[in-house]
PDB file of C-alpha atoms and ligand atoms in Angstrom:
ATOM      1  CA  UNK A   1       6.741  -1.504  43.128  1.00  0.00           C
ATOM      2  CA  UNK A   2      10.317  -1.505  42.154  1.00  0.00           C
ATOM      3  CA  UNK A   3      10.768  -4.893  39.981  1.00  0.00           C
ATOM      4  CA  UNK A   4      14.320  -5.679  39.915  1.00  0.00           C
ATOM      5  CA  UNK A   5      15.990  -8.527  38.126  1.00  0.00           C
ATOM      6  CA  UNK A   6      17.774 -10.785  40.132  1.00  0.00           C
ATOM      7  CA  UNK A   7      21.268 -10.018  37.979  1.00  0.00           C
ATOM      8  CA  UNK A   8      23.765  -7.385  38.353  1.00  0.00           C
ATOM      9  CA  UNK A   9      23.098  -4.959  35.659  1.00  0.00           C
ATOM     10  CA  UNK A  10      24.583  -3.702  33.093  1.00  0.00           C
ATOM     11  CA  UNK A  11      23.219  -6.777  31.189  1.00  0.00           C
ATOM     12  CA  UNK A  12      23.286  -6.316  26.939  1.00  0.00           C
ATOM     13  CA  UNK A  13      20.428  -7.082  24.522  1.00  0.00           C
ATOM     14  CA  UNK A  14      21.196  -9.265  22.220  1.00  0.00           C
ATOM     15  CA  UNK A  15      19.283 -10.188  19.084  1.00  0.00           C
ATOM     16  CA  UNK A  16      16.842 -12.512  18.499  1.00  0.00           C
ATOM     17  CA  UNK A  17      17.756 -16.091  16.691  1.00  0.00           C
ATOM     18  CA  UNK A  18      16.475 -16.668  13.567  1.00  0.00           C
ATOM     19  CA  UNK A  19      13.138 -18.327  13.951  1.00  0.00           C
ATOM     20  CA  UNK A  20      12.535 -22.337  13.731  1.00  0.00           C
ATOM     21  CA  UNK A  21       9.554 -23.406  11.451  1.00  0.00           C
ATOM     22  CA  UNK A  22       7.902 -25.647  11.992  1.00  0.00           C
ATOM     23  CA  UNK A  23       8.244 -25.536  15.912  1.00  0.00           C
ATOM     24  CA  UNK A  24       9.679 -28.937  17.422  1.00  0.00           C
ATOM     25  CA  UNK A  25       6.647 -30.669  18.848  1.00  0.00           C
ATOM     26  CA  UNK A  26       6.053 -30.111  22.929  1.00  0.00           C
ATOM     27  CA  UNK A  27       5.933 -32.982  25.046  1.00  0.00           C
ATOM     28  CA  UNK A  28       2.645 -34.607  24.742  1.00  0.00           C
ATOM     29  CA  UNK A  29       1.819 -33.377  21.039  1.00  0.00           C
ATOM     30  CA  UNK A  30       2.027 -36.027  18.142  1.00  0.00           C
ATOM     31  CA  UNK A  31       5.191 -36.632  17.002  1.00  0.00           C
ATOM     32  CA  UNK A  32       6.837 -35.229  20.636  1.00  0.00           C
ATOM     33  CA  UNK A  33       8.015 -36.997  23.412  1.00  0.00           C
ATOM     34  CA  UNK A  34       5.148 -38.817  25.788  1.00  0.00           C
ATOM     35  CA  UNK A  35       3.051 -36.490  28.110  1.00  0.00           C
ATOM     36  CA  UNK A  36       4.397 -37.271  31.533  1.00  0.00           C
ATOM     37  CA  UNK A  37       0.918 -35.467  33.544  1.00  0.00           C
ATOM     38  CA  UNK A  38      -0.771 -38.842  31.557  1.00  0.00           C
ATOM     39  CA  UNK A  39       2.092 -41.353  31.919  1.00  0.00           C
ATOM     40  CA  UNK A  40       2.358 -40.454  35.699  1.00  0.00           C
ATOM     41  CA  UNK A  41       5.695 -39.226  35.866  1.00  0.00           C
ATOM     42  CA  UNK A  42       5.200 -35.889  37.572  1.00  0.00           C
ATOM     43  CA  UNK A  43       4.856 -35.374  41.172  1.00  0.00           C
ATOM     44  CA  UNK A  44       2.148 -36.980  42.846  1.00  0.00           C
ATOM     45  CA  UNK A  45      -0.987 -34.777  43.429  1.00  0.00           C
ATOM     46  CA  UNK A  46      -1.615 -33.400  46.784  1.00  0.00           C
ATOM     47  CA  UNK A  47      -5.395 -33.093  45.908  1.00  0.00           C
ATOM     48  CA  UNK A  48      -7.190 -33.708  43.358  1.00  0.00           C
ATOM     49  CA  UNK A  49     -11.363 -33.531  42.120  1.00  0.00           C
ATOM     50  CA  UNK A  50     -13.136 -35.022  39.608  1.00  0.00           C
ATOM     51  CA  UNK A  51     -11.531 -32.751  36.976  1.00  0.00           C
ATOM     52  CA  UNK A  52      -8.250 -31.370  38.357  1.00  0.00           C
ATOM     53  CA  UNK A  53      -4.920 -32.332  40.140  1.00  0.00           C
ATOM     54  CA  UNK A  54      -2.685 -30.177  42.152  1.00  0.00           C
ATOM     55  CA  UNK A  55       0.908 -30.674  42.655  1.00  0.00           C
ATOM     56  CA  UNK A  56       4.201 -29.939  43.922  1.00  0.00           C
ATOM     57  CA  UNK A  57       6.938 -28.932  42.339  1.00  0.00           C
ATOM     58  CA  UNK A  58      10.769 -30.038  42.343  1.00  0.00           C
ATOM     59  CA  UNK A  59      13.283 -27.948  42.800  1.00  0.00           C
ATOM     60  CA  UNK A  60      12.313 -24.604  43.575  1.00  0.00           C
ATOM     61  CA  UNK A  61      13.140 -22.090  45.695  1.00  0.00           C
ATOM     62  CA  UNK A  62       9.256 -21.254  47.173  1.00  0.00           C
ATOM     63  CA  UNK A  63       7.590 -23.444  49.184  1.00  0.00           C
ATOM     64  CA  UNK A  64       3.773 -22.911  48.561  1.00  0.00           C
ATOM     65  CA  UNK A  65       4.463 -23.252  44.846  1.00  0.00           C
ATOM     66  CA  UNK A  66       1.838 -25.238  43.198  1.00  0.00           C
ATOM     67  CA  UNK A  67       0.884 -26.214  39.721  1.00  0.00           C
ATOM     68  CA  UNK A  68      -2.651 -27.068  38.760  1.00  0.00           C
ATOM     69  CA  UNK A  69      -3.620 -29.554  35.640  1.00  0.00           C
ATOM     70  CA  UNK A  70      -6.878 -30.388  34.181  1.00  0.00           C
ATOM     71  CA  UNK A  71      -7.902 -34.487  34.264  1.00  0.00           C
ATOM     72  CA  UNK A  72      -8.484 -34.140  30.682  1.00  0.00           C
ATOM     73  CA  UNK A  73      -5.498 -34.152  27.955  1.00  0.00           C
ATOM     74  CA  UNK A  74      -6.236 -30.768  26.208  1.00  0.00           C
ATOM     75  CA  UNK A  75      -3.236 -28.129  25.183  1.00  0.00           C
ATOM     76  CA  UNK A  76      -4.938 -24.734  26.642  1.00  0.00           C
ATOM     77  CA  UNK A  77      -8.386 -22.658  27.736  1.00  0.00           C
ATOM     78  CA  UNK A  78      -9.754 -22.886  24.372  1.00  0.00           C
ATOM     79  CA  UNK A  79      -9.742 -26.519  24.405  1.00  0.00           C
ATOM     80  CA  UNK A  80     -11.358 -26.823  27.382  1.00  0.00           C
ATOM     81  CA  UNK A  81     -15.024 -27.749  27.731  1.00  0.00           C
ATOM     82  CA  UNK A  82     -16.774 -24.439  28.658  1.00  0.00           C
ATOM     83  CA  UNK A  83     -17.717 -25.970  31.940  1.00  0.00           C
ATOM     84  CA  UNK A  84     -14.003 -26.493  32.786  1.00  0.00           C
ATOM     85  CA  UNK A  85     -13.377 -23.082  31.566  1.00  0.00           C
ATOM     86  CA  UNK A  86     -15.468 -21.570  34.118  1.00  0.00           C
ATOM     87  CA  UNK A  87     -14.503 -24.450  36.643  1.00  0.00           C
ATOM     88  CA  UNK A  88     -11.119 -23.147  36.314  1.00  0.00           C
ATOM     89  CA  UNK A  89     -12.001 -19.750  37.808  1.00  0.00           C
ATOM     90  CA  UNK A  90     -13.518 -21.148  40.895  1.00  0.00           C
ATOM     91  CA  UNK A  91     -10.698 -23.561  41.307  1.00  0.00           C
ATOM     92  CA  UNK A  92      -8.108 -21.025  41.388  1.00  0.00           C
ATOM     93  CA  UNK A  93      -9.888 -18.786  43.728  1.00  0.00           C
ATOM     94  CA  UNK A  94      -9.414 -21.790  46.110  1.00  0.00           C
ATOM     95  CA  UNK A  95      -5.597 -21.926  45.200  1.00  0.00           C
ATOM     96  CA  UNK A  96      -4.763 -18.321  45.579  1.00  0.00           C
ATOM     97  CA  UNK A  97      -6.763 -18.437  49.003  1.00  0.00           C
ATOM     98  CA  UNK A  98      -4.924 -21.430  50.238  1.00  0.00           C
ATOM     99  CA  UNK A  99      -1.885 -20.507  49.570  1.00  0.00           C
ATOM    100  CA  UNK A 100      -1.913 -17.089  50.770  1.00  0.00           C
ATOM    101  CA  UNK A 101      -3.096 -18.758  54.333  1.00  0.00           C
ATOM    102  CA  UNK A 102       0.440 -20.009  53.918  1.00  0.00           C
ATOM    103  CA  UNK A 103       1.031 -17.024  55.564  1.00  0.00           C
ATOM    104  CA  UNK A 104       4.340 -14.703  54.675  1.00  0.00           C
ATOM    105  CA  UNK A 105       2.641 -14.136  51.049  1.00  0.00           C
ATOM    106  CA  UNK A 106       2.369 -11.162  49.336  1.00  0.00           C
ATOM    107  CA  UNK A 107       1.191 -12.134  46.426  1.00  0.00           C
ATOM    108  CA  UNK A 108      -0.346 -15.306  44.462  1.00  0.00           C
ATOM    109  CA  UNK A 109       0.680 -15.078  40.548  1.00  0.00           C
ATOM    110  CA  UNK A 110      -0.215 -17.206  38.001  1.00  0.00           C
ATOM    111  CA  UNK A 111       1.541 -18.352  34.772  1.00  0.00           C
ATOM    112  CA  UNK A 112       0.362 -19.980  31.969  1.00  0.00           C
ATOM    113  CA  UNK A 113       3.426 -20.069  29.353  1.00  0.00           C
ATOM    114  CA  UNK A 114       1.824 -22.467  27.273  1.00  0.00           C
ATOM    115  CA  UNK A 115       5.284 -23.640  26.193  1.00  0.00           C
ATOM    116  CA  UNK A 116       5.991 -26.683  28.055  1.00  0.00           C
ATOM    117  CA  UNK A 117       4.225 -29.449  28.238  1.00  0.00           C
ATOM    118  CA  UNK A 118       1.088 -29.963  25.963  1.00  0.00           C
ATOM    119  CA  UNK A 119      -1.539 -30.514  28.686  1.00  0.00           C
ATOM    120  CA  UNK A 120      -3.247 -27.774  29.978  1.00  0.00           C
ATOM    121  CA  UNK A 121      -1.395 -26.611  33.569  1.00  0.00           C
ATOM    122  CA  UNK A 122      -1.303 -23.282  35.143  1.00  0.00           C
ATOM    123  CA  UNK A 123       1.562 -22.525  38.024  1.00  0.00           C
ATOM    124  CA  UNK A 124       0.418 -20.893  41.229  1.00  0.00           C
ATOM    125  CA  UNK A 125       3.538 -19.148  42.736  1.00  0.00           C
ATOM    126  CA  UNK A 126       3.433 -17.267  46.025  1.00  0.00           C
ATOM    127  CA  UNK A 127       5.752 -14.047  46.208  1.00  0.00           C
ATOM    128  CA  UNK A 128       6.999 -13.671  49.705  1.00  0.00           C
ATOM    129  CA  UNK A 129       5.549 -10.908  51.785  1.00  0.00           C
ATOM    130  CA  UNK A 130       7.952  -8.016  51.663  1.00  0.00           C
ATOM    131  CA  UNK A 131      10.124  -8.547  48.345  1.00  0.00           C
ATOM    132  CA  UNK A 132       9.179  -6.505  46.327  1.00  0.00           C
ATOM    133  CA  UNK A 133      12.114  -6.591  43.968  1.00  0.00           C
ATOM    134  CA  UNK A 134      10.318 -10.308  43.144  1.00  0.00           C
ATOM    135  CA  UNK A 135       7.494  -8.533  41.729  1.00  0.00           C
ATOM    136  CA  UNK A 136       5.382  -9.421  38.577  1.00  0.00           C
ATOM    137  CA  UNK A 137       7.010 -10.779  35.827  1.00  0.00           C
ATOM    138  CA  UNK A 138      10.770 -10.814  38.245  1.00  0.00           C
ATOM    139  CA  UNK A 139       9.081 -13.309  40.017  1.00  0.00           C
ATOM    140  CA  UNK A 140      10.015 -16.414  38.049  1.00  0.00           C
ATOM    141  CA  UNK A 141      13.392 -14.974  37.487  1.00  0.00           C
ATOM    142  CA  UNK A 142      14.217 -14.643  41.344  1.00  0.00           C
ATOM    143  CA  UNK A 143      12.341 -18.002  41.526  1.00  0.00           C
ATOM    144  CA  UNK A 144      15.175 -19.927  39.371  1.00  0.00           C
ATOM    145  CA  UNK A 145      18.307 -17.812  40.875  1.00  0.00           C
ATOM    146  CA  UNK A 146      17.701 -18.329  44.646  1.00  0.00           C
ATOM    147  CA  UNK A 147      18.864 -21.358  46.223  1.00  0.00           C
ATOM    148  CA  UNK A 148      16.242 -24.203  46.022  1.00  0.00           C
ATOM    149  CA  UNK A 149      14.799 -25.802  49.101  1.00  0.00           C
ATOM    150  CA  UNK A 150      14.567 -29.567  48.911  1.00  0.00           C
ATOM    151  CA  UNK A 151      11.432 -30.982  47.207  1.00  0.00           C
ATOM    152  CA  UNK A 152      10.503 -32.649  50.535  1.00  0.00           C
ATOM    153  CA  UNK A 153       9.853 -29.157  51.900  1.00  0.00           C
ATOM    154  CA  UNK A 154       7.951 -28.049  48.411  1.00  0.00           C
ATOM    155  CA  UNK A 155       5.965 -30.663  49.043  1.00  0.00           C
ATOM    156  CA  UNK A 156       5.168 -30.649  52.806  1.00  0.00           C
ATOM    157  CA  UNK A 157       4.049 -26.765  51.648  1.00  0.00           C
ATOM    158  CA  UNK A 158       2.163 -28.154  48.641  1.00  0.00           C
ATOM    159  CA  UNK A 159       0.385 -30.677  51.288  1.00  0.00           C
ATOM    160  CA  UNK A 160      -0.553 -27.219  53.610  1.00  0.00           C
ATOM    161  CA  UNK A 161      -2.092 -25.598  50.481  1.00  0.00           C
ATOM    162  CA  UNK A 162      -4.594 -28.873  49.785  1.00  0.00           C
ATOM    163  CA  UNK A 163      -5.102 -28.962  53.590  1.00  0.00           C
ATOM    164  CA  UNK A 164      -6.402 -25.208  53.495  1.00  0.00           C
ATOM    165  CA  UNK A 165      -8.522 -25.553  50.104  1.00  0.00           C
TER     166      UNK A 165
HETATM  167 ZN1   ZN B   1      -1.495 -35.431  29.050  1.00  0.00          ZN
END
């Protein structure tokens, strides 16, 4: 594979900033702002079971993007009950399958940054069949440079992956 970034090169390192301790508190942590999965304020779930939801995003660039959150309001795997933990597996099996029925997908990648929001979510994101300049961790990049599609269509294709789990 021949991962490319989506930038004309040559780009120049630069240096990291100096750090920032203690870290400014993520949305949902005590002292942050609210946690919008709880308050509501995210998209609305295209399917959901007794311990997950599944959602669209807004604007992005690839329909069949989908990001998965637990019911529960717990920061990441380790604060999962061990049943979720393994839940998690099986639920994401269903994901990747669905959204590779999509058709035109290469590729289903996951990523779990863990810097966002403080309740546990993981983002399913389908690489189209063929780019392979889009591939593993240029994926996201290409995601943010190409020209979104409007969230109606994001979530018509989130709808298609609940249909097909
Ligand atoms: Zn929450």
């Amino acid at each position: 594979m021949n991962m490319t970034l989506p930038y004309l090169e040559p780009l120049v390192p630069r240096e990291p900033a100096e750090r920032t301790v203690p870290e400014p508190p993520r949305r949902g942590e005590a002292g942050g702002p609210p946690c919008r999965i709880c308050e509501g304020a995210t998209t609305k779930a295209v399917w959901s079971d007794e311990h997950w939801t599944l959602h669209p995003p807004v604007g992005g660039s690839l329909p069949g993007a989908v990001w998965l959150a637990s019911r529960l309001h717990v920061d990441s795997f380790s604060d999962l009950p061990e049943e979720l933990q393994a839940d998690f597996g099986v639920v994401a099996a269903r994901v990747e399958r669905a959204i590779l029925s999509l058709g035109d997908v290469a590729r289903v990648h996951l990523y779990r940054w863990g810097d966002g929001g403080a309740h546990f979510h993981v983002w399913f994101l389908p690489r189209p069949l063929g780019m392979v300049e889009a591939s593993g961790m240029m994926l996201p990049l290409w995601e943010d440079v190409l020209p979104n599609v409007s969230d109606d269509e994001l979530a018509e294709a989130a709808r298609r992956v609940a249909s097909a789990l």
